[in-house]
Amino acid sequence: MRITLLSLLLLSVAAATPARAELHITRDHGGYVEEYKAKYKRVREKGERVIIDGICNSACTLVLGMVPMNKICVTPRASLGFHQAYYDKAFTFGIKVTSAEGTSDLMSYYPNTVKDWIRRNGGLTTDMKKIKNGVELWKIIDPCPEEW
C-alpha cells in the first residue's frame, strides 16, 4: 500500500510541474524575416529557452536579438551563419538582389557582441559568414549547461 501511495504522490507532483518550454534549433537555414520576427516574439513572450544545436543561418539568427541572451545557449554542434538580406526572388525574377533596408533591419536586432563579430569579419556580404562552436561563439552565446 505504501509503495502505491508514494507512486501516486510522485506522479501527481510530476504532473503538476510545468514542462520546460524550449525551442530546439537543429537545422534552420532561414527564410522570411517577418515570419522569424513573429516566431521569436512568441518565444520571448512565453519565456521559452532556445537551444541552438546545429545550423542557425540567415533569418534564424534574429533569435539573438529577439530572445534574451540568458535564455539562449549553444551545444557543440551549433553554428551561426550571417549574410546580407535579399528580396524575395519571386519579385526579382529568380535573381538574388540584396536589400540594404533589410540588411539594416537585421543588424538593428543584433546585440553588440554579434555586430562586433560581423564588423571584425568584414561586415555582412552576399557570402555566408559562419561562426562554429568554440571560443568565438562562446563570446556571444553561452554553452548549454549539461541538463539542457
PDB file of C-alpha atoms in Angstrom, residues 50-54 64 72-80 133-134 137-138 140-145 148:
ATOM      1  CA  VAL A  50      16.322  28.371 -27.061  1.00  0.00           C
ATOM      2  CA  ILE A  51      18.889  25.656 -27.629  1.00  0.00           C
ATOM      3  CA  ILE A  52      20.944  26.087 -30.790  1.00  0.00           C
ATOM      4  CA  ASP A  53      22.026  22.528 -31.523  1.00  0.00           C
ATOM      5  CA  GLY A  54      23.002  22.744 -35.163  1.00  0.00           C
ATOM      6  CA  LEU A  64      19.976  36.584 -30.902  1.00  0.00           C
ATOM      7  CA  ILE A  72      19.764  31.059 -25.346  1.00  0.00           C
ATOM      8  CA  CYS A  73      22.580  28.521 -25.310  1.00  0.00           C
ATOM      9  CA  VAL A  74      24.634  26.556 -27.827  1.00  0.00           C
ATOM     10  CA  THR A  75      25.672  22.912 -27.959  1.00  0.00           C
ATOM     11  CA  PRO A  76      28.894  21.614 -29.531  1.00  0.00           C
ATOM     12  CA  ARG A  77      27.003  21.120 -32.840  1.00  0.00           C
ATOM     13  CA  ALA A  78      25.917  24.790 -33.082  1.00  0.00           C
ATOM     14  CA  SER A  79      26.857  27.141 -35.900  1.00  0.00           C
ATOM     15  CA  LEU A  80      25.562  30.555 -36.936  1.00  0.00           C
ATOM     16  CA  ASN A 133      31.153  26.199 -31.939  1.00  0.00           C
ATOM     17  CA  GLY A 134      34.125  27.262 -29.892  1.00  0.00           C
ATOM     18  CA  LEU A 137      30.848  31.607 -30.492  1.00  0.00           C
ATOM     19  CA  TRP A 138      31.015  31.437 -26.680  1.00  0.00           C
ATOM     20  CA  ILE A 140      28.425  35.705 -27.989  1.00  0.00           C
ATOM     21  CA  ILE A 141      26.323  32.849 -26.562  1.00  0.00           C
ATOM     22  CA  ASP A 142      26.911  30.681 -23.516  1.00  0.00           C
ATOM     23  CA  PRO A 143      27.369  26.937 -23.967  1.00  0.00           C
ATOM     24  CA  CYS A 144      24.368  24.939 -22.797  1.00  0.00           C
ATOM     25  CA  PRO A 145      24.556  23.505 -19.291  1.00  0.00           C
ATOM     26  CA  TRP A 148      19.686  21.188 -21.218  1.00  0.00           C
TER      27      TRP A 148
END
